[in-house]
N, CA, C and O atoms as a printed pandas DataFrame, in Angstrom:
     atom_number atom_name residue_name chain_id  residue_number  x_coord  y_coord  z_coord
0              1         N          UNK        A               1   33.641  -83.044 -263.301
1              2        CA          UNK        A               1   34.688  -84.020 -263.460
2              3         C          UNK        A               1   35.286  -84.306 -262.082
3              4         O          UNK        A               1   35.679  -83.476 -261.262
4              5         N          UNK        A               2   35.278  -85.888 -261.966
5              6        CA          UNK        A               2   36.613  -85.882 -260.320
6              7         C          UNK        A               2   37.731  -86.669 -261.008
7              8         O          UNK        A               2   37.906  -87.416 -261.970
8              9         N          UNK        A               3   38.568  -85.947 -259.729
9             10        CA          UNK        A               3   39.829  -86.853 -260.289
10            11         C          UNK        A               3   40.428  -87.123 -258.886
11            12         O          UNK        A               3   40.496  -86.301 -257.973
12            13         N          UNK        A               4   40.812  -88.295 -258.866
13            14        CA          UNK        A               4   41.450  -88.788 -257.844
14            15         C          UNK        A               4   43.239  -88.623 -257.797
15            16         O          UNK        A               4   43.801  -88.905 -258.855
16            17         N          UNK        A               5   43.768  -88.360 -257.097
17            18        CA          UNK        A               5   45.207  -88.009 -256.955
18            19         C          UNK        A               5   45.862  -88.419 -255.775
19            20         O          UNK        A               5   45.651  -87.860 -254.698
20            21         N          UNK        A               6   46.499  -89.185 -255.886
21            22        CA          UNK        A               6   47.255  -90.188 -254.872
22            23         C          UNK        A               6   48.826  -89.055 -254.893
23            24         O          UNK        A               6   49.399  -88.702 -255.924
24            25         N          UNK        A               7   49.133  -88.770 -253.822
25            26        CA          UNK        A               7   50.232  -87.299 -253.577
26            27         C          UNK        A               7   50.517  -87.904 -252.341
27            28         O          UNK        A               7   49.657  -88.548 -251.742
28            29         N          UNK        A               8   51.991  -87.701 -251.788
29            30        CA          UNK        A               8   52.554  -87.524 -250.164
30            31         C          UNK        A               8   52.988  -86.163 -250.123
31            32         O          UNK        A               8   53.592  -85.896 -249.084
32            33         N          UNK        A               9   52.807  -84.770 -251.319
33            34        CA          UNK        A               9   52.901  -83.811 -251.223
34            35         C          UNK        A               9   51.947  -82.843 -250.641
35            36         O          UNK        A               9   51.124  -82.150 -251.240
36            37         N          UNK        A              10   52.196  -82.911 -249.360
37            38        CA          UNK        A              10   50.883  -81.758 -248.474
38            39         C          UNK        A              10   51.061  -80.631 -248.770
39            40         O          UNK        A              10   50.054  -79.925 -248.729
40            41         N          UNK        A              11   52.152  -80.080 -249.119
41            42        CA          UNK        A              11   51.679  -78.112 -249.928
42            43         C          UNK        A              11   50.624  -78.469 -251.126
43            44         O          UNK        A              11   49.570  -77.836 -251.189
44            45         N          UNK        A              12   50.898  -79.406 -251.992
45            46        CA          UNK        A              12   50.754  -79.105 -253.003
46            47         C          UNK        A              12   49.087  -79.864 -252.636
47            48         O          UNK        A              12   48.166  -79.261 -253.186
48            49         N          UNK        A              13   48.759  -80.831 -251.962
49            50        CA          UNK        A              13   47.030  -81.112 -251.468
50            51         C          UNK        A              13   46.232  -79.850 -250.895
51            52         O          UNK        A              13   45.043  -79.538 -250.827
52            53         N          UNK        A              14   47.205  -79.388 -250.591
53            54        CA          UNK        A              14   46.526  -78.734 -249.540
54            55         C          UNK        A              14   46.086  -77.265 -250.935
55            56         O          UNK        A              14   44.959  -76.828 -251.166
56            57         N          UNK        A              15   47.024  -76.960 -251.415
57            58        CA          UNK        A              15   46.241  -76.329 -252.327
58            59         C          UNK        A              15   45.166  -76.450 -253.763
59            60         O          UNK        A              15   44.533  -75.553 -254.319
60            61         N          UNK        A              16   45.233  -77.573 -254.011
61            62        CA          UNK        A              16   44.479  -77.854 -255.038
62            63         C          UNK        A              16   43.436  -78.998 -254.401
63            64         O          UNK        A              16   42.698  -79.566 -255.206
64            65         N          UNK        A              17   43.376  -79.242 -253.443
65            66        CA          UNK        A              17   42.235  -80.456 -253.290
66            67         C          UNK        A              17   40.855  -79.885 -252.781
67            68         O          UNK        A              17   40.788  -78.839 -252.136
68            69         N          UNK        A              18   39.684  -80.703 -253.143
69            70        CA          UNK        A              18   38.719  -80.254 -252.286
70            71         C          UNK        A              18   38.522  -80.894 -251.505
71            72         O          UNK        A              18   37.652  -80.354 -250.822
72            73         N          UNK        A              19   38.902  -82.185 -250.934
73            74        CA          UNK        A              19   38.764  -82.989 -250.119
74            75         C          UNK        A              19   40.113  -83.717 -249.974
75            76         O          UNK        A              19   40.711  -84.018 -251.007
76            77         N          UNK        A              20   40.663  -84.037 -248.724
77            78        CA          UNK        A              20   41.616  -84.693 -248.348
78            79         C          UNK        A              20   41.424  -85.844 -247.875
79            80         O          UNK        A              20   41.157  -85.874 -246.674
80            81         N          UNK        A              21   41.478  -86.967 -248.509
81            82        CA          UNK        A              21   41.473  -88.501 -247.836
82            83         C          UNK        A              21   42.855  -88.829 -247.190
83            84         O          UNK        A              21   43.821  -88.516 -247.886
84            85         N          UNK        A              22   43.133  -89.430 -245.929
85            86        CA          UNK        A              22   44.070  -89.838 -245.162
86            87         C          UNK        A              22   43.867  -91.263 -245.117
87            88         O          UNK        A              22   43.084  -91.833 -244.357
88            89         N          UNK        A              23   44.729  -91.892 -246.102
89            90        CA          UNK        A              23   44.703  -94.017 -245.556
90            91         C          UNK        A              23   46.225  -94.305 -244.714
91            92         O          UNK        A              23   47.256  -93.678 -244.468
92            93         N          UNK        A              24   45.614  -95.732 -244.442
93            94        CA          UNK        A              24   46.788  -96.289 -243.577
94            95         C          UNK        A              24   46.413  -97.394 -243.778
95            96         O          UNK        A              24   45.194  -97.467 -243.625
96            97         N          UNK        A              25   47.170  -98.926 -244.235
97            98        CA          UNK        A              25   46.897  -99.711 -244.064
98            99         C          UNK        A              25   45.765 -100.059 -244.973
99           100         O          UNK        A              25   44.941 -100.905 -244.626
100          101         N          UNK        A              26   45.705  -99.572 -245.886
101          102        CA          UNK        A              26   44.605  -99.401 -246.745
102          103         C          UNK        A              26   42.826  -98.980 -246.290
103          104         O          UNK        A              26   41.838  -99.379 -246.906
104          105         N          UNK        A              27   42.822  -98.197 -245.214
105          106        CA          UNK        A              27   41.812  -97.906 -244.939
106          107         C          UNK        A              27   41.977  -96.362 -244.775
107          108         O          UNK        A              27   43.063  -95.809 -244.598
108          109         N          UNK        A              28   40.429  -95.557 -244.877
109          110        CA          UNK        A              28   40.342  -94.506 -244.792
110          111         C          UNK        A              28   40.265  -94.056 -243.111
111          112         O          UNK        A              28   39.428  -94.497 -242.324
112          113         N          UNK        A              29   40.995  -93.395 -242.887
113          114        CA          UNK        A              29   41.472  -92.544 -242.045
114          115         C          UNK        A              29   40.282  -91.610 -241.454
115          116         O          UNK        A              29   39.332  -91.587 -240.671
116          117         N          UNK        A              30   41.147  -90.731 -242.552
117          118        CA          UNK        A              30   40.427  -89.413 -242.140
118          119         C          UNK        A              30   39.919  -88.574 -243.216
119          120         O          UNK        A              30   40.851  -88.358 -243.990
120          121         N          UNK        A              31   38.571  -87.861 -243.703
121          122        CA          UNK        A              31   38.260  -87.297 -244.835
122          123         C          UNK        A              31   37.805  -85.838 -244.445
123          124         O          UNK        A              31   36.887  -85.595 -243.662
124          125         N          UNK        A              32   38.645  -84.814 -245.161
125          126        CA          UNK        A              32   37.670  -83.600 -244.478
126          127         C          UNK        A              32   38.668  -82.569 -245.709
127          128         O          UNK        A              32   39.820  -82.797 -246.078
128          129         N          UNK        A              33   37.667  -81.308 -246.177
129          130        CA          UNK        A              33   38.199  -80.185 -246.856
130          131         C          UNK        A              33   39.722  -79.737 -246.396
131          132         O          UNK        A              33   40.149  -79.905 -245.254
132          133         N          UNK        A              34   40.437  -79.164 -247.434
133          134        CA          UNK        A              34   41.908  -79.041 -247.005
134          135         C          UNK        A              34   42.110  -78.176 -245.272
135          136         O          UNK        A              34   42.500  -78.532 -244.161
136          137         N          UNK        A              35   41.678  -77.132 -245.780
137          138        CA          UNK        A              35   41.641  -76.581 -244.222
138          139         C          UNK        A              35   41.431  -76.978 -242.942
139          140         O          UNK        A              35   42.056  -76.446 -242.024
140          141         N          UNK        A              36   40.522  -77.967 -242.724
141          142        CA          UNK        A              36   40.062  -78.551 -241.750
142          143         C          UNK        A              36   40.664  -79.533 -241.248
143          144         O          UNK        A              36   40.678  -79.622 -240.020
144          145         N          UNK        A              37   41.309  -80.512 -242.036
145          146        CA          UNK        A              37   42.245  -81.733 -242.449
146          147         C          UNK        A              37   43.515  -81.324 -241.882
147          148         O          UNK        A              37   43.966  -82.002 -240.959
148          149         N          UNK        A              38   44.501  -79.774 -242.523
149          150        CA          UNK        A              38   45.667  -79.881 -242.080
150          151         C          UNK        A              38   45.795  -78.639 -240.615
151          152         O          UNK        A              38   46.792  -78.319 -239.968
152          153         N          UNK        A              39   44.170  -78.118 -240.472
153          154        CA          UNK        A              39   44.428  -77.142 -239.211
154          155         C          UNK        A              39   43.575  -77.936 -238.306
155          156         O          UNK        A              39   43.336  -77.136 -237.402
156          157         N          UNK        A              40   43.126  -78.765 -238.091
157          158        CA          UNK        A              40   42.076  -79.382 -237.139
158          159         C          UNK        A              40   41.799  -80.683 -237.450
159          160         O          UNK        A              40   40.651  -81.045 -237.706
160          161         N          UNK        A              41   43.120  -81.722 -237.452
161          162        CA          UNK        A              41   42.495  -83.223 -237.373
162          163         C          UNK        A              41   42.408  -84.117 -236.364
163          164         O          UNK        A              41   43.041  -84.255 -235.317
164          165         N          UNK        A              42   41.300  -84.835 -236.982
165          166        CA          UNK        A              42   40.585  -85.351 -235.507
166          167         C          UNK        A              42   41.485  -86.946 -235.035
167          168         O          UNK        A              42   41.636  -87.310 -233.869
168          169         N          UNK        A              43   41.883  -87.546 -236.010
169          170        CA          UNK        A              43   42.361  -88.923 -235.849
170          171         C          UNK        A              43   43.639  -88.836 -234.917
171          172         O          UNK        A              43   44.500  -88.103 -235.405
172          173         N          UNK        A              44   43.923  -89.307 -233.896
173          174        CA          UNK        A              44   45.658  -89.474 -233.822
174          175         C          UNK        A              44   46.543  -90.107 -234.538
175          176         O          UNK        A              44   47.664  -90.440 -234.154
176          177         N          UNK        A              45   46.037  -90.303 -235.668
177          178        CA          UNK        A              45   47.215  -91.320 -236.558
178          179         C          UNK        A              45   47.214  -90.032 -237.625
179          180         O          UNK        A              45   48.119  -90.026 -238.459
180          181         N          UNK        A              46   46.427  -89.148 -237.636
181          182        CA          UNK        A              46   46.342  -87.873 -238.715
182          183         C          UNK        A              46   47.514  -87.041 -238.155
183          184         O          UNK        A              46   48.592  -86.699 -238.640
184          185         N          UNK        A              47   46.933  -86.840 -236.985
185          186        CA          UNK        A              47   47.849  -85.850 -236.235
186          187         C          UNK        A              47   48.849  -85.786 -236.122
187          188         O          UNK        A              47   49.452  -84.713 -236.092
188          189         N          UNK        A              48   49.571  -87.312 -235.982
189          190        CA          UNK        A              48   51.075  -87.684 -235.524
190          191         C          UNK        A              48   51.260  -87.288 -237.343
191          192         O          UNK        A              48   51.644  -86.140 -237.569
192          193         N          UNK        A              49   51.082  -87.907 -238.179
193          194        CA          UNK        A              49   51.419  -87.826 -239.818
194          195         C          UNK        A              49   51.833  -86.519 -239.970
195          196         O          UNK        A              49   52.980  -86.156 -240.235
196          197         N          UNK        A              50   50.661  -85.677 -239.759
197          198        CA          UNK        A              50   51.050  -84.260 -240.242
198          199         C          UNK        A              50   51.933  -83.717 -239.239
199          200         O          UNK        A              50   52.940  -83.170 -239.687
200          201         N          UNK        A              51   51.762  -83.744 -237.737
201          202        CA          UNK        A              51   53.090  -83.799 -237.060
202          203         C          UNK        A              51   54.618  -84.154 -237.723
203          204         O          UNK        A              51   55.585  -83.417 -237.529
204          205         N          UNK        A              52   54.656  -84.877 -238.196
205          206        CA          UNK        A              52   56.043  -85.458 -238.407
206          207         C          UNK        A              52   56.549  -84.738 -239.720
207          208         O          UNK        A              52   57.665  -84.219 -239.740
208          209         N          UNK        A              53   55.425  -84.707 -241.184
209          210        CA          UNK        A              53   55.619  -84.010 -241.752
210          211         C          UNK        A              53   55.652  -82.579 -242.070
211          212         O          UNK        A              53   56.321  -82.055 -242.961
212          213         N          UNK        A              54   54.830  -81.983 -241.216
213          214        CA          UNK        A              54   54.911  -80.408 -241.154
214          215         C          UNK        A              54   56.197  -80.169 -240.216
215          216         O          UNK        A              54   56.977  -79.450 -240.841
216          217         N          UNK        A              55   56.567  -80.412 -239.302
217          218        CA          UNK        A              55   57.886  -79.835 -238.686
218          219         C          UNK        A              55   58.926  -80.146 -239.594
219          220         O          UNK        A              55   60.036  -79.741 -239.249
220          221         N          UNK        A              56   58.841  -80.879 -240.874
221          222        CA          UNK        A              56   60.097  -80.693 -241.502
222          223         C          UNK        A              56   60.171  -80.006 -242.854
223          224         O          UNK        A              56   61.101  -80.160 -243.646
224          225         N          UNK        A              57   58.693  -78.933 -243.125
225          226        CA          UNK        A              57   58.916  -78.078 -243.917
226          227         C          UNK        A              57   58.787  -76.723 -243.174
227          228         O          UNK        A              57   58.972  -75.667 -243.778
């Protein structure tokens, strides 16, 4: 079964997803397994995102 899940909640992606899609502008970003996505992303538009949102949890 897939299920697609549209979330701005990164604890909660980061634990239940197997894959993390990143859009902007309606395009795909960035796609990669949770781990990889929120410890090692490659895009600078990823980076600044989770930048902005991880320093405020």
């Amino acid at each position: 079964m897939t299920m697609i899940c549209v979330i701005h909640e990164m604890g909660f992606a980061r634990q239940v997803a197997d894959r993390v899609i990143f859009m902007a502008s309606g395009e795909i970003i960035e796609e990669a397994p949770p781990e990889t996505f929120f410890r090692n992303p490659t895009h600078p538009r990823t980076q600044a995102f989770l930048g902005e949102i991880l320093a405020h949890h």
